[in-house]
XYZ file of C-alpha atoms in Angstrom:
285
model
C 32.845 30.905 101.782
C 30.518 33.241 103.181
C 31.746 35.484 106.005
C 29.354 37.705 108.123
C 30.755 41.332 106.888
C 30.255 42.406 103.357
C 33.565 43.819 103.564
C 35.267 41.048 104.109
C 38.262 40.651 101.780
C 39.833 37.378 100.077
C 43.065 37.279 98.612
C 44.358 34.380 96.604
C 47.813 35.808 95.233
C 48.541 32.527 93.032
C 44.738 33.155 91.757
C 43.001 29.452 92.514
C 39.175 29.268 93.717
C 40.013 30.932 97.326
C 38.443 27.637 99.044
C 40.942 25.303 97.018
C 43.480 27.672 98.219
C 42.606 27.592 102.082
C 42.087 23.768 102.233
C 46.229 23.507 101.090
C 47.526 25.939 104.482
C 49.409 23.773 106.428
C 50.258 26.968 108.878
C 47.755 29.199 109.845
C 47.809 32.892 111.764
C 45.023 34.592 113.042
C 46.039 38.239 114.116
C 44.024 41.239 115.044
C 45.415 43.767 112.308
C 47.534 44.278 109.371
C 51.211 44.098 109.960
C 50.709 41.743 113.371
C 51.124 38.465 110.842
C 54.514 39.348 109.566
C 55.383 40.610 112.655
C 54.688 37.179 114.591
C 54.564 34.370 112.003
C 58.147 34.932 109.941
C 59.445 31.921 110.669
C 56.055 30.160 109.500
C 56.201 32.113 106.526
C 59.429 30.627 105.739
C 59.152 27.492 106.639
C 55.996 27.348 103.808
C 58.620 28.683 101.053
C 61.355 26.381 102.319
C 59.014 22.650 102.255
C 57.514 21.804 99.557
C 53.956 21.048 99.957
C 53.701 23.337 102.638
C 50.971 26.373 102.502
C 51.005 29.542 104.519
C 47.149 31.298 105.057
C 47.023 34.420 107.381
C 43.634 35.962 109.180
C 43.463 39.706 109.728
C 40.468 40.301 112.313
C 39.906 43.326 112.489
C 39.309 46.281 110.081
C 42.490 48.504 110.616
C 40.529 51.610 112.141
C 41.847 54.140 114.107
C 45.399 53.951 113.439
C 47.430 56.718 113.765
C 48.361 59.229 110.793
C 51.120 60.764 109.792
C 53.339 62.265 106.897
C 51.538 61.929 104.040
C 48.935 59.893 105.800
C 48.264 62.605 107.629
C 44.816 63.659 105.538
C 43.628 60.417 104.860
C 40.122 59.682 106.542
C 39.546 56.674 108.667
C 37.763 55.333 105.485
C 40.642 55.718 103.476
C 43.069 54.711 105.868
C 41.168 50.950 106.303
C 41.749 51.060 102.456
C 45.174 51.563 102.626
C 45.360 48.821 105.321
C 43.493 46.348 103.361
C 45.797 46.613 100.014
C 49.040 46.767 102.202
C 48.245 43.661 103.724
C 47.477 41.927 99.862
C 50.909 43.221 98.735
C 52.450 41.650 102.129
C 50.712 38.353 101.064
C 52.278 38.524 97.186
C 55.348 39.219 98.276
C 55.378 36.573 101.102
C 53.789 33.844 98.315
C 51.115 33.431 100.806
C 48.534 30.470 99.866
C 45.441 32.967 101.116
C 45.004 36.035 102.728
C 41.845 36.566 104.824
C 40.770 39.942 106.193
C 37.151 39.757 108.035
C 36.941 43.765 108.753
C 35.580 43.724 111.900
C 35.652 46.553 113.872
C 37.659 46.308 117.307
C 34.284 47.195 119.548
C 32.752 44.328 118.207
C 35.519 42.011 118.879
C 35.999 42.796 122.319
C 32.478 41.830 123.059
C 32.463 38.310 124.999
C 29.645 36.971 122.912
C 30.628 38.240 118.796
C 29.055 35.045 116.908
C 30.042 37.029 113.747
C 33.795 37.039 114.579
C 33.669 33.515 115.998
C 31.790 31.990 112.974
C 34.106 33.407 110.402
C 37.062 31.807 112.560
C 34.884 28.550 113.391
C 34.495 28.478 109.011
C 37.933 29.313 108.139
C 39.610 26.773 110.758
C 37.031 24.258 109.471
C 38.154 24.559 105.861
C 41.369 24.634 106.461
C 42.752 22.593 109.618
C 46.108 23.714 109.621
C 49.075 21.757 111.490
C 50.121 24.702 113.183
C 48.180 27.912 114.539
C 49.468 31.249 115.401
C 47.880 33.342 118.175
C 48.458 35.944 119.613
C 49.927 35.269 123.257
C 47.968 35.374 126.432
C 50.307 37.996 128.114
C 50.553 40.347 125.104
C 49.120 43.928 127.024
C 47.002 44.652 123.554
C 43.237 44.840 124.769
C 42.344 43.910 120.751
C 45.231 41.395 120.648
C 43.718 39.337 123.649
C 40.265 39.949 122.551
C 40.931 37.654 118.846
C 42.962 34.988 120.560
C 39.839 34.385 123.379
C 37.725 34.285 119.892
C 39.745 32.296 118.784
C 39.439 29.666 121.086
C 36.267 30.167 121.527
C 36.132 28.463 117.576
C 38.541 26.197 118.262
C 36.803 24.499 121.400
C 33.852 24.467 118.627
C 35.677 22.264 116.425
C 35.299 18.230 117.429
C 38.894 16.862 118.849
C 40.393 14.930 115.523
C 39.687 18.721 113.464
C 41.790 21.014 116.146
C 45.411 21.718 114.819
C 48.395 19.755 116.189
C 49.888 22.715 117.527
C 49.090 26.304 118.550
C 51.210 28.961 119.818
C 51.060 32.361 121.119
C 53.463 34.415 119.292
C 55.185 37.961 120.753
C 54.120 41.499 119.687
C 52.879 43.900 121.791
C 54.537 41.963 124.877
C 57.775 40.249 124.203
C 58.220 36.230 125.936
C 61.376 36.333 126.989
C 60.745 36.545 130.402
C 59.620 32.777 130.283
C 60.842 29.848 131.723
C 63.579 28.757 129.386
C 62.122 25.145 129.274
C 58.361 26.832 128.490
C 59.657 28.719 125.062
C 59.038 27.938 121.872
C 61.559 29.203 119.361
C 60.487 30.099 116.034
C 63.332 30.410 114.015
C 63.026 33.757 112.261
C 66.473 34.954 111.416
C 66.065 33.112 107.867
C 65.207 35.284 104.520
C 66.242 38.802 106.440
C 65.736 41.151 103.431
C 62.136 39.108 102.735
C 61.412 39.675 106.919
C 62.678 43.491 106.224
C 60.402 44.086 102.764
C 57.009 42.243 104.435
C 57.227 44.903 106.814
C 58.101 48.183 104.701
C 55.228 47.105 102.809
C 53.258 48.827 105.664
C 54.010 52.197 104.778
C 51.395 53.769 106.388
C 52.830 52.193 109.463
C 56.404 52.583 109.273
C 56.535 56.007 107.752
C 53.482 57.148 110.067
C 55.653 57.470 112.802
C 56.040 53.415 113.533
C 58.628 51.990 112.649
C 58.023 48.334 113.165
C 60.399 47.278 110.537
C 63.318 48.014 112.740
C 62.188 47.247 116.013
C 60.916 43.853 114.841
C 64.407 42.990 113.506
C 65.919 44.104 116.613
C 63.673 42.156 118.905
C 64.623 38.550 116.914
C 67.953 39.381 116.979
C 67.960 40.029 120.788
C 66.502 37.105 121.372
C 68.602 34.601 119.781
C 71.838 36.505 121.202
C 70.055 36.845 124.582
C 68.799 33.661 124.715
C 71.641 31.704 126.684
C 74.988 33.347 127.845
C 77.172 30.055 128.059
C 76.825 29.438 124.386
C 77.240 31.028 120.908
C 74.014 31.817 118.880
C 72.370 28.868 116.735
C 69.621 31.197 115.195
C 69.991 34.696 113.517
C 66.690 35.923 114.946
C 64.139 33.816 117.131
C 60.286 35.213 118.000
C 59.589 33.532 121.176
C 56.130 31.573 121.565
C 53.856 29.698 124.210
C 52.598 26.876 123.512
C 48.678 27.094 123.503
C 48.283 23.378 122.830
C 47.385 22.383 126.128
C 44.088 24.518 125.965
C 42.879 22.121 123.358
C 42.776 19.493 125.463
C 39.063 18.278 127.439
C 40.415 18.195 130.558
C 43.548 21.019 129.716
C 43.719 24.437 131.760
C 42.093 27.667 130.870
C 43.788 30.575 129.340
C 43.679 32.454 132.844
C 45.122 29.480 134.352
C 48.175 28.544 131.711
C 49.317 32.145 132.172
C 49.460 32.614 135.565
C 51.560 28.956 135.685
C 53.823 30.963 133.018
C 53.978 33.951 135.222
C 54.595 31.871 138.597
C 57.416 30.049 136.802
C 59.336 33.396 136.557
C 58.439 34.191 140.175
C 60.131 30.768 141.318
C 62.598 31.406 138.674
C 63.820 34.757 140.514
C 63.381 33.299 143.909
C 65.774 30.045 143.220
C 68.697 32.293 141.669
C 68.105 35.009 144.531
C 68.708 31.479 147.155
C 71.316 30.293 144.944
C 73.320 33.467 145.557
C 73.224 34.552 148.797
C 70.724 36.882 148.260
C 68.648 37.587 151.937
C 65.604 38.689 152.178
């Protein structure tokens, strides 16, 4: 594989030719930065260690600049930061037994541009190689400007790809936005309450996040355990931890909806949602 940045980075913790490795991923994430895959895609994580023949890849997008610095990341340059990023993200991927970790280092100006054939050729070669069962995006509603900006590149490679070599399913997974404000027939729930001290050490991995003044370690396992004890109140809790998803599936269909359109639908859902119970009630207007 030849991606368009020199500093692209390939990592193949089990050691086989990286292209062997990316052809066996049977679930695939695409995020915008380090620390967004294990935040979003535990429960694909496990499910690879869990099934045999299963094979977990993950896609970092962008290069890690410009995160904040603190402690004793407080000196590092920008330079050395990205650095930092990059081999925080490889030890995530040992310790997770990922089948191949991708990180294409570009920066977050240059995926925000509507037309970035650089970005969307990398994706367009890696989804190519690879054709995972199951995708995860980021979600449509997520308020991250760079978060929105892969998952539109993203499609954009997808709708590149003919019909018969798009995945079987794609969904967009919480992080800087959670989902449970959906429609309780419209979630998705990814069961990520299995392996808790794995979930807890993929995160601490991130040190530069977590002890910069982030601490993503905690709030992620509070958020999955919320949601599974939130998730109905006339029934005890079948999951220790859920991350809630949308399912993105219908965009890869010729005649499906666009991403503007499946989100307002989403968002019109909880509107009618609100208004039934309000009517329901006895609640006037």
């Amino acid at each position: 594989m030849r991606f368009s940045l020199a500093q692209a980075d390939v990592y193949v913790p089990d050691g086989r030719p990286a292209l062997d490795a990316l052809q066996q991923v049977t679930h695939l994430c695409i995020a915008a930065h380090q620390d967004d895959i294990e935040i979003m895609a535990h429960a694909a994580i496990c499910d690879c260690l869990d099934t045999p023949g299963c094979s977990f890849g993950g896609v970092v997008v962008t290069n890690g600049a410009g995160s904040p610095r603190q402690g004793r990341f407080a000196s590092f340059t920008d330079e050395q930061m990205q650095e930092t990023r990059r081999q925080e993200q490889r030890a995530a991927a040992q310790l997770g037994q990922y089948g191949i970790q991708i990180q294409l280092a570009h920066p977050s100006s240059v995926v925000k541009e509507p037309a970035s054939p650089g970005v969307v050729g990398d994706l367009s070669q890696i989804l190519l190689a690879c054709r995972p069962r199951v995708l995860l995006l980021h979600n449509p509603a997520d308020k991250h400007d760079t978060h929105i900006a892969v998952l539109a590149r993203c499609l954009e490679a997808l709708r590149q790809l003919p019909e018969n070599k798009r995945p079987e399913r794609v969904l967009g997974c919480e992080v800087w936005r959670d989902l449970d404000w959906l429609a309780d027939d419209a979630k998705v729930a990814l069961d990520s309450g299995r392996r808790p001290q794995l979930a807890l050490d993929l995160l601490k991995v991130f040190a530069s996040q977590v002890e910069g003044g982030k601490r993503y370690d905690l709030a992620t396992a509070g958020r999955r355990a919320a949601n599974a004890t939130f998730h109905t109140s006339h029934a005890t809790d079948r999951m220790e931890g859920i991350t809630w998803a949308m399912d993105l599936t219908p965009l890869m269909k010729p005649q499906g909806p666009t991403l503007e359109e499946l989100t307002i639908r989403h968002i019109r859902q909880l509107e009618e949602d609100v208004k039934s119970r309000f009517r329901r009630v006895g609640v006037r207007s």
